[in-house]
Every structure is written in C-alpha cells, then in structure tokens.
Coordinates of C-alpha atoms in Angstrom, one line a residue:
X1264 CA -49.4 15.9 82.7
X1265 CA -49.7 12.3 81.7
X1266 CA -46.3 11.7 80.0
X1267 CA -47.6 8.5 78.2
X1268 CA -51.0 9.6 76.9
X1269 CA -50.7 13.4 76.7
X1270 CA -47.2 13.3 75.1
X1271 CA -45.4 10.0 74.5
X1272 CA -47.9 8.2 72.3
X1273 CA -48.7 11.2 70.1
X1274 CA -45.0 12.0 69.9
X1275 CA -44.1 8.5 68.8
X1276 CA -46.8 8.5 66.1
X1277 CA -45.9 12.0 64.8
X1278 CA -42.2 11.2 64.5
X1279 CA -42.9 8.0 62.5
X1280 CA -45.4 9.8 60.2
X1281 CA -42.7 12.4 59.5
X1282 CA -40.2 9.6 58.5
X1283 CA -42.8 7.9 56.3
X1284 CA -44.1 11.2 54.8
X1285 CA -47.7 10.7 55.9
X1286 CA -50.1 13.5 56.6
X1287 CA -50.0 14.2 60.4
X1288 CA -53.5 15.6 60.4
X1289 CA -54.6 11.9 60.1
X1290 CA -52.5 10.9 63.1
X1291 CA -55.4 10.0 65.4
X1292 CA -56.9 7.6 62.8
X1293 CA -53.6 6.1 62.0
X1294 CA -52.8 5.7 65.7
X1295 CA -56.1 3.9 66.3
X1296 CA -55.5 1.5 63.3
X1297 CA -51.9 1.0 64.3
X1298 CA -53.0 0.2 67.9
X1299 CA -55.2 -2.7 66.6
X1300 CA -52.4 -4.0 64.5
X1301 CA -49.9 -3.8 67.4
X1302 CA -52.4 -5.6 69.7
X1303 CA -52.7 -8.4 67.1
X1304 CA -48.9 -8.7 66.8
X1305 CA -48.0 -8.5 70.4
X1306 CA -50.8 -10.5 72.0
X1307 CA -50.3 -14.1 73.1
X1308 CA -54.0 -14.8 73.1
X1309 CA -57.0 -12.9 71.7
X1310 CA -60.7 -13.3 72.0
X1311 CA -62.7 -13.6 68.8
X1312 CA -64.0 -10.1 69.3
X1313 CA -60.6 -8.6 69.7
X1314 CA -59.2 -10.6 66.8
X1315 CA -62.0 -9.2 64.5
X1316 CA -61.3 -5.7 65.7
X1317 CA -57.5 -6.0 65.0
X1318 CA -58.1 -7.4 61.5
X1319 CA -60.5 -4.6 60.8
X1320 CA -57.9 -2.1 61.8
X1321 CA -55.4 -3.7 59.5
X1322 CA -57.8 -3.6 56.6
X1323 CA -58.6 0.0 57.2
X1324 CA -54.9 0.9 57.5
X1325 CA -54.1 -0.9 54.3
X1326 CA -57.0 0.8 52.5
X1327 CA -55.6 4.2 53.6
X1328 CA -52.0 3.4 52.6
X1329 CA -52.6 1.9 49.1
X1330 CA -53.6 5.2 47.4
X1331 CA -50.6 6.9 49.1
X1332 CA -48.3 4.2 47.8
X1333 CA -49.7 4.5 44.2
X1334 CA -49.2 8.3 44.4
X1335 CA -45.6 8.0 45.6
X1336 CA -44.9 5.6 42.7
X1337 CA -45.9 8.3 40.3
X1338 CA -44.4 11.2 42.2
X1339 CA -41.7 10.0 44.6
X1340 CA -40.3 12.3 47.2
X1341 CA -37.6 12.1 49.9
X1342 CA -39.7 10.2 52.4
X1343 CA -39.3 6.5 53.3
X1344 CA -42.5 5.4 51.5
X1345 CA -41.1 6.9 48.2
X1346 CA -37.8 5.1 48.7
X1347 CA -39.7 1.8 49.3
X1348 CA -41.8 2.3 46.2
X1349 CA -38.8 3.0 44.0
X1350 CA -36.4 0.4 45.4
X1351 CA -35.5 -2.5 43.2
X1352 CA -33.5 -5.7 43.6
X1353 CA -32.3 -7.4 40.5
X1354 CA -34.7 -5.2 38.6
X1355 CA -37.7 -6.3 40.7
X1356 CA -39.7 -3.7 42.6
X1357 CA -41.9 -4.5 45.6
X1358 CA -45.6 -4.9 45.2
X1359 CA -48.1 -2.6 47.0
X1360 CA -48.7 -5.4 49.5
X1361 CA -45.0 -5.7 50.2
X1362 CA -44.7 -1.9 50.7
X1363 CA -47.8 -1.9 52.9
X1364 CA -46.4 -4.6 55.1
X1365 CA -43.1 -2.8 55.5
X1366 CA -44.9 0.5 56.4
X1367 CA -47.0 -1.2 59.1
X1368 CA -43.8 -2.9 60.4
X1369 CA -42.1 0.5 60.7
X1370 CA -45.2 2.0 62.4
X1371 CA -45.2 -0.7 65.0
X1372 CA -41.5 -0.9 65.5
X1373 CA -41.0 2.9 65.7
X1374 CA -43.9 3.8 67.9
X1375 CA -44.4 0.9 70.4
X1376 CA -40.9 1.2 72.1
X1377 CA -40.7 5.0 71.9
X1378 CA -43.4 6.2 74.2
X1379 CA -42.7 3.3 76.6
X1380 CA -38.9 4.0 76.8
X1381 CA -39.5 7.7 77.3
X1382 CA -42.0 7.2 80.2
X1383 CA -39.8 4.5 81.8
X1384 CA -36.8 6.8 81.6
X1385 CA -38.6 9.5 83.5
X1386 CA -40.1 7.1 86.0
X1387 CA -36.6 5.8 86.9
X1388 CA -35.1 9.3 87.2
X1389 CA -38.1 10.5 89.3
X1390 CA -37.7 7.4 91.5
X1391 CA -33.9 8.2 91.8
X1392 CA -33.7 11.9 92.3
X1393 CA -30.0 11.9 92.9
X1394 CA -29.5 10.4 89.4
X1395 CA -32.0 12.8 88.0
X1396 CA -30.0 15.7 89.4
X1397 CA -26.8 14.3 87.9
X1398 CA -28.3 14.0 84.4
X1399 CA -29.7 17.5 84.6
X1400 CA -26.2 18.8 85.6
X1401 CA -24.4 16.7 83.0
X1402 CA -26.5 16.0 79.8
X1403 CA -23.7 13.6 78.6
X1404 CA -25.1 11.2 81.2
X1405 CA -28.4 11.0 79.3
X1406 CA -27.2 8.2 77.0
X1407 CA -26.3 6.1 80.0
X1408 CA -29.7 6.8 81.6
X1409 CA -31.5 5.6 78.5
X1410 CA -29.2 2.5 78.1
X1411 CA -29.9 1.6 81.8
X1412 CA -33.6 2.1 81.3
X1413 CA -33.5 -0.3 78.3
X1414 CA -31.6 -2.9 80.4
X1415 CA -33.7 -2.6 83.5
X1416 CA -37.1 -2.3 81.9
X1417 CA -36.9 -3.1 78.1
X1418 CA -40.1 -2.0 76.3
X1419 CA -39.9 -5.3 74.3
X1420 CA -40.0 -8.1 77.0
X1421 CA -39.9 -11.1 74.8
X1422 CA -39.1 -12.2 71.2
X1423 CA -40.6 -15.4 69.7
X1424 CA -38.3 -17.7 67.7
X1425 CA -39.1 -21.0 65.9
X1426 CA -36.8 -23.9 66.3
X1427 CA -35.2 -25.0 63.0
X1428 CA -34.4 -28.5 64.3
X1429 CA -34.7 -30.6 67.5
X1430 CA -32.4 -29.3 70.2
X1431 CA -31.9 -30.0 73.9
X1432 CA -31.8 -26.9 76.2
X1433 CA -31.2 -27.4 79.9
X1434 CA -32.3 -31.1 79.7
X1435 CA -35.5 -30.3 77.8
X1436 CA -36.0 -31.2 74.1
X1437 CA -37.3 -28.4 72.0
X1438 CA -38.8 -30.0 68.9
X1439 CA -38.3 -28.6 65.4
X1440 CA -41.1 -26.1 64.5
X1441 CA -41.8 -25.2 68.2
X1442 CA -42.1 -21.5 69.1
X1443 CA -39.7 -20.5 71.8
X1444 CA -40.3 -17.2 73.7
X1445 CA -36.9 -15.6 74.5
X1446 CA -37.4 -13.6 77.6
X1447 CA -35.4 -10.4 77.1
X1448 CA -36.7 -8.9 80.3
X1449 CA -35.3 -11.8 82.4
X1450 CA -32.0 -11.9 80.5
X1451 CA -31.4 -8.2 81.2
X1452 CA -31.7 -9.0 84.9
X1453 CA -29.3 -12.0 84.8
X1454 CA -27.1 -11.8 88.0
X1455 CA -24.4 -13.6 86.0
X1456 CA -24.3 -10.7 83.6
X1457 CA -25.0 -7.7 85.8
X1458 CA -24.1 -6.8 89.4
X1459 CA -27.2 -6.0 91.5
X1460 CA -29.4 -6.5 88.3
X1461 CA -32.6 -5.2 90.0
X1462 CA -30.9 -1.8 90.8
X1463 CA -31.2 1.1 88.4
X1464 CA -27.8 2.7 88.1
X1465 CA -26.7 5.0 85.3
X1466 CA -23.1 4.6 86.5
X1467 CA -23.2 0.8 86.1
X1468 CA -19.7 -0.4 85.0
X1469 CA -21.0 -3.6 83.4
X1470 CA -23.3 -2.1 80.9
X1471 CA -20.9 -0.7 78.3
X1472 CA -22.9 2.5 77.4
X1473 CA -20.8 3.3 74.3
X1474 CA -22.0 0.1 72.6
X1475 CA -25.5 -0.1 74.1
X1476 CA -27.1 0.9 70.8
X1477 CA -25.1 -1.5 68.7
X1478 CA -25.1 -5.2 67.9
X1479 CA -22.4 -5.6 70.6
X1480 CA -24.7 -4.3 73.3
X1481 CA -24.4 -6.0 76.7
X1482 CA -28.2 -5.8 77.2
X1483 CA -30.6 -7.5 74.8
X1484 CA -33.3 -4.8 74.5
X1485 CA -32.5 -4.4 70.8
X1486 CA -31.6 -8.1 70.3
X1487 CA -28.0 -9.0 69.5
X1488 CA -25.6 -9.8 66.7
X1489 CA -27.2 -10.4 63.3
X1490 CA -30.7 -10.1 64.9
X1491 CA -30.1 -6.7 66.4
X1492 CA -32.9 -4.2 65.7
X1493 CA -32.1 -2.0 62.7
X1494 CA -33.9 0.9 64.4
X1495 CA -31.6 1.0 67.5
X1496 CA -29.7 4.1 66.3
X1497 CA -33.0 5.8 65.4
X1498 CA -34.5 5.0 68.8
X1499 CA -31.4 6.5 70.5
X1500 CA -31.6 9.7 68.5
X1501 CA -35.4 9.9 69.0
X1502 CA -35.4 9.4 72.8
X1503 CA -32.2 11.4 73.5
X1504 CA -33.5 14.4 71.5
X1505 CA -36.8 14.7 73.2
X1506 CA -35.5 13.9 76.7
X1507 CA -32.8 16.5 76.3
X1508 CA -35.6 19.0 75.4
X1509 CA -37.9 18.0 78.2
X1510 CA -35.6 17.6 81.2
X1511 CA -34.5 21.3 81.4
X1512 CA -38.2 22.4 81.2
X1513 CA -39.3 20.2 84.1
X1514 CA -38.3 21.6 87.5
X1515 CA -39.1 19.6 90.7
X1516 CA -40.7 16.9 88.7
X1517 CA -42.4 14.3 90.8
X1518 CA -45.2 11.7 90.7
X1519 CA -48.7 13.2 91.0
X1520 CA -49.9 12.6 94.6
X1521 CA -52.4 9.8 94.7
X1522 CA -51.6 8.5 91.2
X1523 CA -51.4 4.8 90.8
X1524 CA -48.6 3.4 88.6
X1525 CA -49.5 0.4 86.5
X1526 CA -47.7 -1.4 83.6
X1527 CA -49.5 -3.3 80.9
X1528 CA -48.5 -5.7 78.2
X1529 CA -46.6 -8.9 77.9
X1530 CA -44.8 -8.9 74.5
X1531 CA -44.3 -5.1 74.7
X1532 CA -44.6 -3.6 78.2
X1533 CA -44.8 -0.2 79.6
X1534 CA -46.7 2.2 81.8
X1535 CA -50.5 2.6 81.1
X1536 CA -49.9 6.2 82.2
X1537 CA -47.4 8.3 84.0
X1538 CA -48.9 11.2 85.9
X1539 CA -46.3 13.8 86.8
X1540 CA -46.4 17.1 88.5
X1541 CA -43.7 19.6 87.8
X1542 CA -42.8 23.3 88.0
X1543 CA -42.4 24.7 84.5
X1544 CA -39.1 26.5 83.9
X1545 CA -39.7 30.2 83.5
X1546 CA -37.7 32.5 81.2
X1547 CA -35.9 33.8 84.3
X1548 CA -34.5 30.3 85.0
X1549 CA -31.6 29.1 83.0
X1550 CA -32.3 26.3 80.5
X1551 CA -29.5 23.8 79.9
X1552 CA -28.4 23.8 76.3
X1553 CA -29.6 20.9 74.1
X1554 CA -26.7 18.8 72.9
X1555 CA -26.3 19.1 69.1
X1556 CA -24.6 15.8 68.7
X1557 CA -27.3 13.5 70.2
X1558 CA -27.6 10.2 68.4
X1559 CA -23.9 10.2 67.5
X1560 CA -21.3 7.9 69.1

C-alpha cells in the first residue's frame, strides 16, 4: 500500500471533517480545495497560473462553507463549526468570513502535519527494524517514537515571523517589517541541543518525551512557549491512536522493492508517497491490545 496517498491523506481529511461536523461524502472535493489553499499558504513562490488555481480553490471552499455556517447558526450542534458560530466575546459574534477563515485554518493545520507525521513515523521505524520491534513489543514506546519523528523530521520545516523593530542577529541587522524564516528543521538538528542529532533514536535521553507535546517541548516541531501550536495534543492523540491500530496489523513491514522515496515541500515537508509491503496479521496471530489512554500524559 501507499501509506501517504492510500491512507494518510484521506485519514487526515476524514478526522478533520469529523471534528468540524462536515459531511464526509464530500471529502474528495474538500480535500482538493484544501490542497489549493495549503499550496498558497505554504509556497514561497507561485506562478501566476498556480496562484489563480489556489485562489479559485479558496473561493469554491468558501462558497461551500457559507451555507453550512448559516445552517449551524440556526441549528447549532456539538461540532466545532457550531461552537464557532455561537461563540461571543463581549457580546460580539464572529462574522461568516471570520468563521470561514478559522475553518480553513483548522483544515490546513489538522491535515497537513497528520499524514506527513504518520508516514515519516513508519519510514523511520521501517529503516530501524530493531526500534520497530521494540515499539511493537512495548506500545508505551510509541509516544517516544512519534516525538523523535517530530524532532528528526518535523512536518513543518519553517515558520515565518515579521520583525517588530530593527534588531541585530549574529552581526546582521534585521530591519523592522522584514520577514524572517525560522528554520525549525535545522533547529531540531542542533548539535548543541541534541547528541548525534542526525540519528533517529526513540531512547534519546535529551528529548524529554513526557513534555514533547507541550509548550515546554525540547524540540520545536510545535513551536514553543506562547507560540506553541494549540493542536499539539490533538496531533498526539490522532497519530498515537491510528499508529497503535496499524502497527499490530502490519507484520514484516518493509519498503516495496524498487520503490523510490522522495520528499516534497519546503514550508511543510513530507514523503510524496511511501510504498510499503507487509504481511497482514491473520486471526490466528495475536494482535497487541490498543492502549486506551492514548493522548493522555
């Protein structure tokens, strides 16, 4: 199977649509529109043709969402869109445009890292069979494997920030208003922060697995401090849950012979595909129990 295109991408979209309360029968259309929006947000440069395509995707996605938002205002449910539609601050509710922008933000933030992290997790474990065997024997190691995946190959490679005022960094003046690209991928491989930073090691003592999904994380895959991603706990629960379900079902999992591994993207980065061969677990083979406390500290 192709873990990225056959499973990871549809999985990420389906989970997000569940949270938002959108109809999953429309997932392919929403995924296509979302893909254009994500390309616009995460691209450093776009041709005029690609820019027009991305803006067209945004317009079609907004046209799809507005009737849903208006319906949820009249008949709210327990989904996230309903909560956004009914939320007020000092008696002021968000406009349809505000809610649309937040929905699109959730779609991009929840789906882009999910399929990439899942695929990268399996790639690292397949490339390190001894660590794969350890995780299969001890599901409690899965959190450490995900945290090390995020450190070693963060799905978000850079974060842009705008300088508020002139500042000198390493002898270079960054003028006020300039955009600075903070390279998370490089920071997570800093030899001053991590021993043997280019080595994938789920037993790494300098990672601090227990806090890897909090604002105090040693790695920067979710940002840090006040700028830590609010979806970190959701991402942990999402990836832990599905990985804990898949690992016991894949016996002798390995790269498909002759397959060519390639990563794509600059802002967000991950495998274009991940072709895997495996022996499906049969009913006669024991299946490790899925932890019921995944996502909790």
